[in-house]
């Protein structure tokens, strides 16, 4: 399904007219399949670095109080000063920033990169503290993959410049002012570091791809994944995405894109036709993690582990002792029990299963358990090749739930699991089974005397 030669040449000539760097064009030619060469302008670095147009979803900064106080100007090293001058020069030339006479202003600082270079940052903490927070939902990562059933071919498109592709709402630019020893400047495009920026960007991409979401597109901020069952329809799907990007002045970075692959790394997961698994680089990082020696280190470890908790059976039970150490008066190092849980959790990540894609037509089992420490549930589907896990989940009982009798706790586990996976279960063609290890629950539906909890659940 190659394009007519004229389409390819017109697109390529346009890139040369824009004075695109030869290295960029070479990368495009290597990475982007020829069937999409009519969209090479979507990968233009030159176009991406031009001031974008105003849109309906420009970033609005709504303050809850008065203007933030003027920030101090931090002392800078020679390397930091050189980086600052280069950043200002480059972004003034692009039109992304302009000199500012704002009565407020945030200080700038620098973060060390892995290669030894410096990343320019504006310290917007004071501005963020008085900015009204948006409630627009950014989709949970593990929920993005529930629509991939029967998909066998994938492409990933990474947007270039991301937040800089959106403007600050006209009249709000002065609020983004940052102060330097050279002068003050304000942004015309969305900078990194402002609160609500992810919500604004997710609003944009959701509006652009609204009718394609969960059909053959999933989007999380600047990461777009296109999924299809067949090669031919995949070309159509990817072409539609490129058309939307072009129409909305959004641009992709060829070096970070992948096309027409059977497995793909996306948002910390590896996605392929059979299911979903953890990114092995992250699993290795978990294995190399040293035992936490203080509260901050433990919080960091559990935060990382929580990202993959739906791969681990009875996860809440496995971290019960560790979470008790999150109290401020806890004393480190970890004692013997917490040290054992730490290593058990590490091991659990190495044997975590592949989670199959949910299929509404397959027989389904919800398996639950409950104890004083945790509620646990497993969603299973049965195919011709046997039983396959779809998801694990768990949570700690609430304080009031700890007082339940054991049979009520077991029933609570079932009710919680059915509510938690409601979207899955309501879409099933056949009915589903519930498995639990407490035989007395089979009499629940015929019982004539119900506790208050049971009456509510019934």
Tab-separated table of C-alpha atoms in Angstrom:
chain	number	residue	atom	x	y	z
A	1	UNK	CA	0.000	0.000	0.000
A	2	UNK	CA	2.706	2.500	-1.009
A	3	UNK	CA	1.871	6.104	-1.774
A	4	UNK	CA	2.044	7.667	-5.204
A	5	UNK	CA	5.536	9.145	-5.722
A	6	UNK	CA	4.123	12.674	-5.889
A	7	UNK	CA	2.803	12.479	-2.308
A	8	UNK	CA	6.200	11.477	-1.015
A	9	UNK	CA	8.101	14.147	-2.967
A	10	UNK	CA	5.691	16.949	-1.997
A	11	UNK	CA	6.072	16.084	1.682
A	12	UNK	CA	9.858	15.797	1.480
A	13	UNK	CA	10.244	19.060	-0.461
A	14	UNK	CA	8.173	20.826	2.189
A	15	UNK	CA	10.616	19.642	4.854
A	16	UNK	CA	13.581	20.952	2.856
A	17	UNK	CA	11.754	24.270	2.379
A	18	UNK	CA	11.395	24.484	6.165
A	19	UNK	CA	15.184	24.045	6.486
A	20	UNK	CA	14.786	20.805	8.389
A	21	UNK	CA	18.071	19.402	9.646
A	22	UNK	CA	19.394	16.589	7.408
A	23	UNK	CA	19.812	14.353	10.476
A	24	UNK	CA	16.129	14.774	11.306
A	25	UNK	CA	15.067	13.859	7.775
A	26	UNK	CA	17.379	10.852	7.814
A	27	UNK	CA	15.782	9.638	11.060
A	28	UNK	CA	12.305	10.092	9.602
A	29	UNK	CA	13.211	8.088	6.515
A	30	UNK	CA	14.585	5.235	8.639
A	31	UNK	CA	11.844	5.080	11.268
A	32	UNK	CA	8.650	6.046	9.450
A	33	UNK	CA	7.320	3.366	7.051
A	34	UNK	CA	6.984	4.541	3.454
A	35	UNK	CA	3.219	4.116	3.600
A	36	UNK	CA	3.150	7.153	5.929
A	37	UNK	CA	5.615	9.376	4.073
A	38	UNK	CA	2.832	11.721	3.045
A	39	UNK	CA	2.758	12.665	6.741
A	40	UNK	CA	6.483	13.392	7.147
A	41	UNK	CA	5.626	17.011	7.958
A	42	UNK	CA	4.033	15.735	11.188
A	43	UNK	CA	7.590	14.852	12.303
A	44	UNK	CA	9.035	18.283	11.525
A	45	UNK	CA	11.253	19.649	14.278
A	46	UNK	CA	11.232	23.094	12.662
A	47	UNK	CA	7.427	23.302	12.677
A	48	UNK	CA	7.221	21.955	16.226
A	49	UNK	CA	9.464	24.779	17.424
A	50	UNK	CA	7.212	27.508	16.049
A	51	UNK	CA	4.774	29.329	18.313
A	52	UNK	CA	1.533	27.281	18.271
A	53	UNK	CA	-1.868	28.878	17.690
A	54	UNK	CA	-4.295	29.764	20.454
A	55	UNK	CA	-6.912	27.061	21.080
A	56	UNK	CA	-10.099	26.675	23.080
A	57	UNK	CA	-8.155	24.692	25.700
A	58	UNK	CA	-5.285	27.160	26.222
A	59	UNK	CA	-3.810	26.791	29.697
A	60	UNK	CA	-5.666	29.022	32.155
A	61	UNK	CA	-4.100	29.857	35.527
A	62	UNK	CA	-6.876	30.546	38.026
A	63	UNK	CA	-5.638	31.878	41.348
A	64	UNK	CA	-7.375	31.266	44.669
A	65	UNK	CA	-5.842	34.343	46.259
A	66	UNK	CA	-3.482	37.201	45.543
A	67	UNK	CA	-0.385	37.018	43.389
A	68	UNK	CA	2.475	34.911	44.759
A	69	UNK	CA	5.372	36.830	46.315
A	70	UNK	CA	8.351	37.659	44.151
A	71	UNK	CA	10.901	34.859	44.324
A	72	UNK	CA	14.540	35.401	45.175
A	73	UNK	CA	17.159	35.001	42.456
A	74	UNK	CA	19.275	31.962	43.266
A	75	UNK	CA	23.039	32.084	42.902
A	76	UNK	CA	24.291	30.265	39.806
A	77	UNK	CA	27.514	28.523	38.882
A	78	UNK	CA	29.311	29.345	35.632
A	79	UNK	CA	27.849	26.229	33.983
A	80	UNK	CA	24.358	27.186	35.153
A	81	UNK	CA	24.785	30.745	33.860
A	82	UNK	CA	25.879	29.459	30.453
A	83	UNK	CA	22.883	27.090	30.317
A	84	UNK	CA	20.539	29.910	31.341
A	85	UNK	CA	21.796	32.263	28.613
A	86	UNK	CA	21.465	29.527	25.999
A	87	UNK	CA	17.922	28.674	27.152
A	88	UNK	CA	16.778	32.303	27.080
A	89	UNK	CA	18.321	32.951	23.664
A	90	UNK	CA	16.826	29.811	22.120
A	91	UNK	CA	13.312	30.299	23.496
A	92	UNK	CA	13.114	34.027	22.748
A	93	UNK	CA	14.046	33.180	19.158
A	94	UNK	CA	11.304	30.523	19.001
A	95	UNK	CA	8.778	32.964	20.445
A	96	UNK	CA	8.106	30.670	23.415
A	97	UNK	CA	9.092	33.344	25.970
A	98	UNK	CA	9.262	37.146	25.951
A	99	UNK	CA	10.604	39.871	28.275
A	100	UNK	CA	8.218	40.496	31.162
A	101	UNK	CA	7.311	43.440	33.366
A	102	UNK	CA	5.151	41.291	35.662
A	103	UNK	CA	4.917	42.300	39.318
A	104	UNK	CA	5.561	38.695	40.314
A	105	UNK	CA	8.175	36.180	39.275
A	106	UNK	CA	9.517	32.751	40.186
A	107	UNK	CA	13.200	31.868	40.559
A	108	UNK	CA	14.997	29.443	38.256
A	109	UNK	CA	17.081	26.415	39.146
A	110	UNK	CA	18.822	23.548	37.388
A	111	UNK	CA	18.651	19.769	37.657
A	112	UNK	CA	21.588	17.570	36.709
A	113	UNK	CA	21.007	15.277	33.716
A	114	UNK	CA	22.406	11.750	33.443
A	115	UNK	CA	24.872	12.926	30.793
A	116	UNK	CA	26.231	15.645	33.079
A	117	UNK	CA	24.325	18.472	31.406
A	118	UNK	CA	21.812	20.749	33.117
A	119	UNK	CA	18.044	20.925	32.765
A	120	UNK	CA	16.509	24.401	33.143
A	121	UNK	CA	13.570	24.565	35.587
A	122	UNK	CA	11.375	27.310	37.001
A	123	UNK	CA	10.501	27.002	40.690
A	124	UNK	CA	6.724	27.487	40.483
A	125	UNK	CA	5.981	26.035	43.936
A	126	UNK	CA	4.601	29.289	45.365
A	127	UNK	CA	2.440	29.922	42.295
A	128	UNK	CA	1.189	26.328	42.325
A	129	UNK	CA	0.222	26.571	46.001
A	130	UNK	CA	-2.335	29.322	45.256
A	131	UNK	CA	-3.568	27.982	41.899
A	132	UNK	CA	-7.020	26.383	41.813
A	133	UNK	CA	-6.539	22.697	40.972
A	134	UNK	CA	-8.350	21.172	38.001
A	135	UNK	CA	-10.134	17.857	38.435
A	136	UNK	CA	-9.875	16.701	34.823
A	137	UNK	CA	-9.136	12.956	34.907
A	138	UNK	CA	-5.826	11.680	33.606
A	139	UNK	CA	-6.548	7.968	32.977
A	140	UNK	CA	-4.879	5.446	35.324
A	141	UNK	CA	-2.201	3.658	33.323
A	142	UNK	CA	-3.343	0.118	34.079
A	143	UNK	CA	-6.905	0.985	32.972
A	144	UNK	CA	-5.743	2.037	29.504
A	145	UNK	CA	-5.092	-1.558	28.473
A	146	UNK	CA	-8.544	-3.036	29.100
A	147	UNK	CA	-9.612	-2.419	25.478
A	148	UNK	CA	-6.852	-4.334	23.681
A	149	UNK	CA	-8.603	-7.698	23.289
A	150	UNK	CA	-7.660	-9.462	20.004
A	151	UNK	CA	-5.215	-6.707	18.982
A	152	UNK	CA	-2.052	-8.073	17.392
A	153	UNK	CA	-0.289	-5.078	15.829
A	154	UNK	CA	0.751	-1.878	17.550
A	155	UNK	CA	2.303	1.516	16.860
A	156	UNK	CA	3.485	4.144	19.333
A	157	UNK	CA	3.649	7.862	18.578
A	158	UNK	CA	5.520	10.188	20.920
A	159	UNK	CA	4.638	13.867	20.616
A	160	UNK	CA	7.528	16.310	20.211
A	161	UNK	CA	7.726	19.208	22.626
A	162	UNK	CA	4.544	18.031	24.324
A	163	UNK	CA	3.465	20.847	26.646
A	164	UNK	CA	5.119	23.508	24.483
A	165	UNK	CA	2.545	22.643	21.799
A	166	UNK	CA	-0.112	24.490	23.829
A	167	UNK	CA	-0.387	28.223	24.564
A	168	UNK	CA	-0.881	30.018	27.850
A	169	UNK	CA	-4.325	31.656	27.840
A	170	UNK	CA	-4.105	35.244	26.657
A	171	UNK	CA	-3.860	37.516	29.695
A	172	UNK	CA	-2.327	34.866	31.952
A	173	UNK	CA	1.201	35.053	30.554
A	174	UNK	CA	2.431	37.427	33.285
A	175	UNK	CA	1.706	34.771	35.924
A	176	UNK	CA	4.375	32.503	34.406
A	177	UNK	CA	7.102	35.126	34.848
A	178	UNK	CA	10.494	33.876	35.932
A	179	UNK	CA	13.291	36.117	37.226
A	180	UNK	CA	16.949	35.782	36.342
A	181	UNK	CA	20.038	37.888	36.960
A	182	UNK	CA	19.785	39.017	33.334
A	183	UNK	CA	16.093	39.971	33.152
A	184	UNK	CA	12.548	38.699	33.705
A	185	UNK	CA	10.682	36.621	31.121
A	186	UNK	CA	7.236	35.089	30.753
A	187	UNK	CA	5.966	32.098	28.804
A	188	UNK	CA	3.620	32.157	25.847
A	189	UNK	CA	3.541	28.343	25.747
A	190	UNK	CA	2.884	25.882	28.562
A	191	UNK	CA	6.070	25.287	30.561
A	192	UNK	CA	6.912	22.262	32.650
A	193	UNK	CA	6.386	22.683	36.372
A	194	UNK	CA	3.009	24.419	36.451
A	195	UNK	CA	0.192	22.670	38.269
A	196	UNK	CA	-2.747	21.585	36.041
A	197	UNK	CA	-0.515	21.342	32.946
A	198	UNK	CA	-1.057	17.554	32.612
A	199	UNK	CA	-4.818	18.045	32.899
A	200	UNK	CA	-4.792	20.745	30.210
A	201	UNK	CA	-2.769	18.590	27.836
A	202	UNK	CA	-4.951	15.517	28.443
A	203	UNK	CA	-7.991	17.684	27.673
A	204	UNK	CA	-6.455	18.599	24.318
A	205	UNK	CA	-5.594	15.057	23.212
A	206	UNK	CA	-8.906	13.649	24.462
A	207	UNK	CA	-10.787	16.268	22.441
A	208	UNK	CA	-8.732	15.521	19.319
A	209	UNK	CA	-9.106	11.730	19.509
A	210	UNK	CA	-12.456	11.542	21.304
A	211	UNK	CA	-14.202	9.307	18.747
A	212	UNK	CA	-11.157	7.014	18.404
A	213	UNK	CA	-10.436	6.417	22.096
A	214	UNK	CA	-10.796	2.775	23.156
A	215	UNK	CA	-11.664	1.890	19.542
A	216	UNK	CA	-8.110	1.773	18.241
A	217	UNK	CA	-6.339	4.549	20.158
A	218	UNK	CA	-5.258	5.024	23.762
A	219	UNK	CA	-3.616	8.269	24.847
A	220	UNK	CA	-1.820	9.197	28.032
A	221	UNK	CA	-0.584	12.781	27.771
A	222	UNK	CA	2.010	12.853	24.957
A	223	UNK	CA	2.126	9.061	24.424
A	224	UNK	CA	-0.235	7.689	21.776
A	225	UNK	CA	-0.707	3.978	21.108
A	226	UNK	CA	-2.587	2.686	18.076
A	227	UNK	CA	-3.744	-0.936	18.195
A	228	UNK	CA	-5.379	-3.082	15.515
A	229	UNK	CA	-6.200	-6.676	14.702
A	230	UNK	CA	-5.004	-6.695	11.081
A	231	UNK	CA	-2.170	-5.024	9.173
A	232	UNK	CA	-4.362	-3.351	6.561
A	233	UNK	CA	-6.705	-1.731	9.051
A	234	UNK	CA	-3.716	-0.656	11.136
A	235	UNK	CA	-2.435	1.459	8.236
A	236	UNK	CA	-5.816	3.184	8.109
A	237	UNK	CA	-5.846	3.709	11.872
A	238	UNK	CA	-2.339	5.198	12.032
A	239	UNK	CA	-3.058	7.407	9.009
A	240	UNK	CA	-6.153	8.758	10.750
A	241	UNK	CA	-4.080	9.620	13.820
A	242	UNK	CA	-1.514	11.436	11.668
A	243	UNK	CA	-4.292	13.374	9.940
A	244	UNK	CA	-5.631	14.501	13.324
A	245	UNK	CA	-2.161	15.555	14.478
A	246	UNK	CA	-1.570	17.555	11.299
A	247	UNK	CA	-4.974	19.250	11.509
A	248	UNK	CA	-4.298	20.297	15.102
A	249	UNK	CA	-0.682	21.467	14.747
A	250	UNK	CA	0.755	18.672	16.867
A	251	UNK	CA	4.048	17.028	15.979
A	252	UNK	CA	5.743	13.705	16.685
A	253	UNK	CA	9.372	12.791	17.311
A	254	UNK	CA	10.395	10.067	14.859
A	255	UNK	CA	13.254	8.731	16.975
A	256	UNK	CA	10.820	7.861	19.782
A	257	UNK	CA	8.129	6.265	17.611
A	258	UNK	CA	7.560	2.606	16.738
A	259	UNK	CA	5.441	1.256	13.911
A	260	UNK	CA	3.764	-2.045	13.081
A	261	UNK	CA	5.222	-4.167	15.883
A	262	UNK	CA	3.741	-7.201	17.635
A	263	UNK	CA	4.909	-6.108	21.094
A	264	UNK	CA	5.552	-2.649	22.414
A	265	UNK	CA	6.767	-0.931	25.584
A	266	UNK	CA	4.187	1.599	26.692
A	267	UNK	CA	4.046	3.507	29.974
A	268	UNK	CA	6.115	0.974	31.884
A	269	UNK	CA	4.396	-2.098	30.469
A	270	UNK	CA	5.072	-4.479	27.602
A	271	UNK	CA	1.948	-4.929	25.485
A	272	UNK	CA	1.496	-7.711	22.967
A	273	UNK	CA	-1.279	-9.853	21.487
A	274	UNK	CA	-1.407	-12.339	24.387
A	275	UNK	CA	-1.522	-9.772	27.146
A	276	UNK	CA	0.419	-7.432	29.371
A	277	UNK	CA	3.581	-7.812	31.422
A	278	UNK	CA	5.900	-5.622	33.441
A	279	UNK	CA	8.772	-3.823	31.750
A	280	UNK	CA	11.806	-5.985	32.534
A	281	UNK	CA	14.002	-2.940	33.137
A	282	UNK	CA	11.689	-1.930	35.983
A	283	UNK	CA	11.621	-5.485	37.340
A	284	UNK	CA	15.421	-5.444	37.430
A	285	UNK	CA	15.345	-2.090	39.205
A	286	UNK	CA	13.068	-3.626	41.818
A	287	UNK	CA	15.454	-6.568	42.296
A	288	UNK	CA	18.411	-4.207	42.750
A	289	UNK	CA	16.562	-2.007	45.257
A	290	UNK	CA	18.428	-1.864	48.598
A	291	UNK	CA	16.437	-2.367	51.820
A	292	UNK	CA	14.932	1.025	52.812
A	293	UNK	CA	16.927	2.671	55.566
A	294	UNK	CA	14.582	5.559	56.341
A	295	UNK	CA	10.984	6.707	55.865
A	296	UNK	CA	11.612	8.519	52.585
A	297	UNK	CA	13.345	5.472	51.083
A	298	UNK	CA	10.457	3.211	52.141
A	299	UNK	CA	7.907	5.598	50.631
A	300	UNK	CA	9.876	5.598	47.387
A	301	UNK	CA	10.051	1.786	47.308
A	302	UNK	CA	6.332	1.298	47.992
A	303	UNK	CA	5.421	3.975	45.453
A	304	UNK	CA	7.390	2.116	42.804
A	305	UNK	CA	5.891	-1.242	43.833
A	306	UNK	CA	2.332	0.149	43.840
A	307	UNK	CA	2.654	0.916	40.130
A	308	UNK	CA	2.601	-2.837	39.412
A	309	UNK	CA	0.419	-3.979	42.331
A	310	UNK	CA	-2.238	-5.486	40.011
A	311	UNK	CA	0.335	-8.081	38.885
A	312	UNK	CA	0.885	-9.360	42.439
A	313	UNK	CA	-1.599	-11.691	44.134
A	314	UNK	CA	-2.587	-10.544	47.654
A	315	UNK	CA	-0.406	-7.457	47.286
A	316	UNK	CA	-1.904	-5.628	50.281
A	317	UNK	CA	-1.225	-8.628	52.503
A	318	UNK	CA	2.366	-8.795	51.250
A	319	UNK	CA	3.052	-5.174	52.242
A	320	UNK	CA	1.040	-5.091	55.472
A	321	UNK	CA	4.052	-4.952	57.798
A	322	UNK	CA	5.930	-2.542	55.533
A	323	UNK	CA	3.060	-0.034	55.475
A	324	UNK	CA	2.998	-0.039	59.276
A	325	UNK	CA	6.497	1.483	59.091
A	326	UNK	CA	5.114	4.530	57.251
A	327	UNK	CA	4.170	6.063	60.588
A	328	UNK	CA	6.401	8.975	61.518
A	329	UNK	CA	7.470	7.427	64.820
A	330	UNK	CA	8.731	4.216	63.179
A	331	UNK	CA	12.340	3.337	63.871
A	332	UNK	CA	14.698	2.147	61.178
A	333	UNK	CA	16.317	-0.105	60.096
A	334	UNK	CA	13.550	-2.589	59.286
A	335	UNK	CA	13.041	-5.375	61.789
A	336	UNK	CA	13.117	-9.056	60.854
A	337	UNK	CA	9.462	-9.311	59.749
A	338	UNK	CA	9.577	-6.184	57.565
A	339	UNK	CA	12.904	-7.263	56.098
A	340	UNK	CA	11.331	-10.620	55.187
A	341	UNK	CA	8.342	-8.889	53.519
A	342	UNK	CA	10.674	-6.640	51.571
A	343	UNK	CA	12.487	-9.626	50.051
A	344	UNK	CA	9.246	-11.571	49.486
A	345	UNK	CA	7.840	-8.638	47.548
A	346	UNK	CA	11.000	-8.417	45.456
A	347	UNK	CA	10.689	-12.124	44.655
A	348	UNK	CA	6.995	-11.733	43.767
A	349	UNK	CA	7.955	-9.320	40.999
A	350	UNK	CA	10.262	-11.888	39.401
A	351	UNK	CA	7.495	-14.508	39.157
A	352	UNK	CA	4.630	-12.149	38.303
A	353	UNK	CA	2.468	-13.629	35.536
A	354	UNK	CA	1.463	-12.232	32.181
A	355	UNK	CA	-1.977	-10.639	32.452
A	356	UNK	CA	-4.164	-11.656	29.521
A	357	UNK	CA	-6.347	-9.169	27.683
A	358	UNK	CA	-9.963	-9.260	28.831
A	359	UNK	CA	-12.352	-10.968	26.379
A	360	UNK	CA	-16.116	-10.491	27.017
A	361	UNK	CA	-16.988	-13.783	25.295
A	362	UNK	CA	-14.884	-16.062	27.527
A	363	UNK	CA	-16.017	-17.879	30.699
A	364	UNK	CA	-14.953	-15.828	33.705
A	365	UNK	CA	-14.192	-16.556	37.357
A	366	UNK	CA	-13.897	-14.085	40.230
A	367	UNK	CA	-11.869	-15.631	43.045
A	368	UNK	CA	-11.809	-13.825	46.392
A	369	UNK	CA	-10.396	-14.108	49.887
A	370	UNK	CA	-10.372	-11.963	53.012
A	371	UNK	CA	-8.534	-11.830	56.318
A	372	UNK	CA	-7.745	-9.379	59.100
A	373	UNK	CA	-4.916	-8.014	56.952
A	374	UNK	CA	-6.329	-7.697	53.448
A	375	UNK	CA	-9.070	-8.304	50.916
A	376	UNK	CA	-7.804	-10.050	47.800
A	377	UNK	CA	-9.338	-10.878	44.429
A	378	UNK	CA	-8.326	-12.550	41.188
A	379	UNK	CA	-10.103	-12.184	37.846
A	380	UNK	CA	-9.627	-15.260	35.646
A	381	UNK	CA	-10.810	-16.178	32.151
A	382	UNK	CA	-10.837	-19.619	30.550
A	383	UNK	CA	-9.768	-20.092	26.931
A	384	UNK	CA	-8.927	-23.167	24.884
A	385	UNK	CA	-5.396	-23.089	26.310
A	386	UNK	CA	-6.577	-23.019	29.936
A	387	UNK	CA	-7.073	-20.494	32.734
A	388	UNK	CA	-5.441	-17.077	32.426
A	389	UNK	CA	-5.257	-14.243	34.995
A	390	UNK	CA	-6.723	-10.943	33.854
A	391	UNK	CA	-6.051	-8.909	36.990
A	392	UNK	CA	-5.161	-9.157	40.659
A	393	UNK	CA	-6.267	-6.618	43.223
A	394	UNK	CA	-6.327	-6.168	46.962
A	395	UNK	CA	-6.815	-3.598	49.693
A	396	UNK	CA	-6.534	-3.275	53.453
A	397	UNK	CA	-9.796	-3.525	55.447
A	398	UNK	CA	-11.166	-0.274	56.818
A	399	UNK	CA	-11.067	0.078	60.632
A	400	UNK	CA	-14.797	-0.692	60.958
A	401	UNK	CA	-14.442	-3.747	58.719
A	402	UNK	CA	-11.875	-5.278	61.080
A	403	UNK	CA	-14.735	-5.911	63.532
A	404	UNK	CA	-16.711	-8.060	61.064
A	405	UNK	CA	-17.192	-11.751	61.735
A	406	UNK	CA	-15.083	-13.950	59.468
A	407	UNK	CA	-18.012	-14.911	57.205
A	408	UNK	CA	-18.915	-11.236	56.816
A	409	UNK	CA	-15.310	-10.465	55.890
A	410	UNK	CA	-15.416	-13.195	53.249
A	411	UNK	CA	-18.656	-11.777	51.884
A	412	UNK	CA	-17.176	-8.274	51.956
A	413	UNK	CA	-14.351	-9.568	49.752
A	414	UNK	CA	-16.879	-10.773	47.173
A	415	UNK	CA	-18.916	-7.548	47.222
A	416	UNK	CA	-15.794	-5.413	46.912
A	417	UNK	CA	-14.438	-7.494	43.990
A	418	UNK	CA	-17.750	-7.360	42.100
A	419	UNK	CA	-17.891	-3.580	42.487
A	420	UNK	CA	-14.222	-3.176	41.616
A	421	UNK	CA	-14.513	-5.145	38.358
A	422	UNK	CA	-18.054	-4.035	37.585
A	423	UNK	CA	-17.136	-2.712	34.117
A	424	UNK	CA	-15.596	-6.053	33.153
A	425	UNK	CA	-18.397	-8.187	34.555
A	426	UNK	CA	-21.267	-6.212	33.034
A	427	UNK	CA	-19.759	-6.621	29.561
A	428	UNK	CA	-19.621	-10.423	29.742
A	429	UNK	CA	-21.723	-12.447	27.323
A	430	UNK	CA	-21.886	-15.547	29.558
A	431	UNK	CA	-22.470	-15.404	33.304
A	432	UNK	CA	-19.492	-15.657	35.663
A	433	UNK	CA	-18.587	-17.757	38.681
A	434	UNK	CA	-17.487	-16.567	42.104
A	435	UNK	CA	-15.081	-18.762	44.065
A	436	UNK	CA	-14.388	-18.347	47.773
A	437	UNK	CA	-12.974	-20.603	50.468
A	438	UNK	CA	-15.807	-20.128	52.987
A	439	UNK	CA	-18.570	-22.684	52.380
A	440	UNK	CA	-21.169	-21.048	54.648
A	441	UNK	CA	-21.555	-18.203	52.143
A	442	UNK	CA	-23.510	-20.490	49.815
A	443	UNK	CA	-26.471	-20.092	52.182
A	444	UNK	CA	-26.405	-16.285	52.069
A	445	UNK	CA	-29.113	-15.877	49.411
A	446	UNK	CA	-31.527	-18.167	51.292
A	447	UNK	CA	-30.852	-16.781	54.767
A	448	UNK	CA	-33.894	-15.246	56.489
A	449	UNK	CA	-31.939	-13.279	59.090
A	450	UNK	CA	-29.422	-10.772	57.780
A	451	UNK	CA	-26.995	-8.504	59.564
A	452	UNK	CA	-27.055	-4.813	58.700
A	453	UNK	CA	-24.072	-5.249	56.378
A	454	UNK	CA	-25.563	-8.280	54.643
A	455	UNK	CA	-28.878	-6.496	54.150
A	456	UNK	CA	-27.063	-3.590	52.525
A	457	UNK	CA	-25.064	-5.908	50.244
A	458	UNK	CA	-28.139	-7.952	49.307
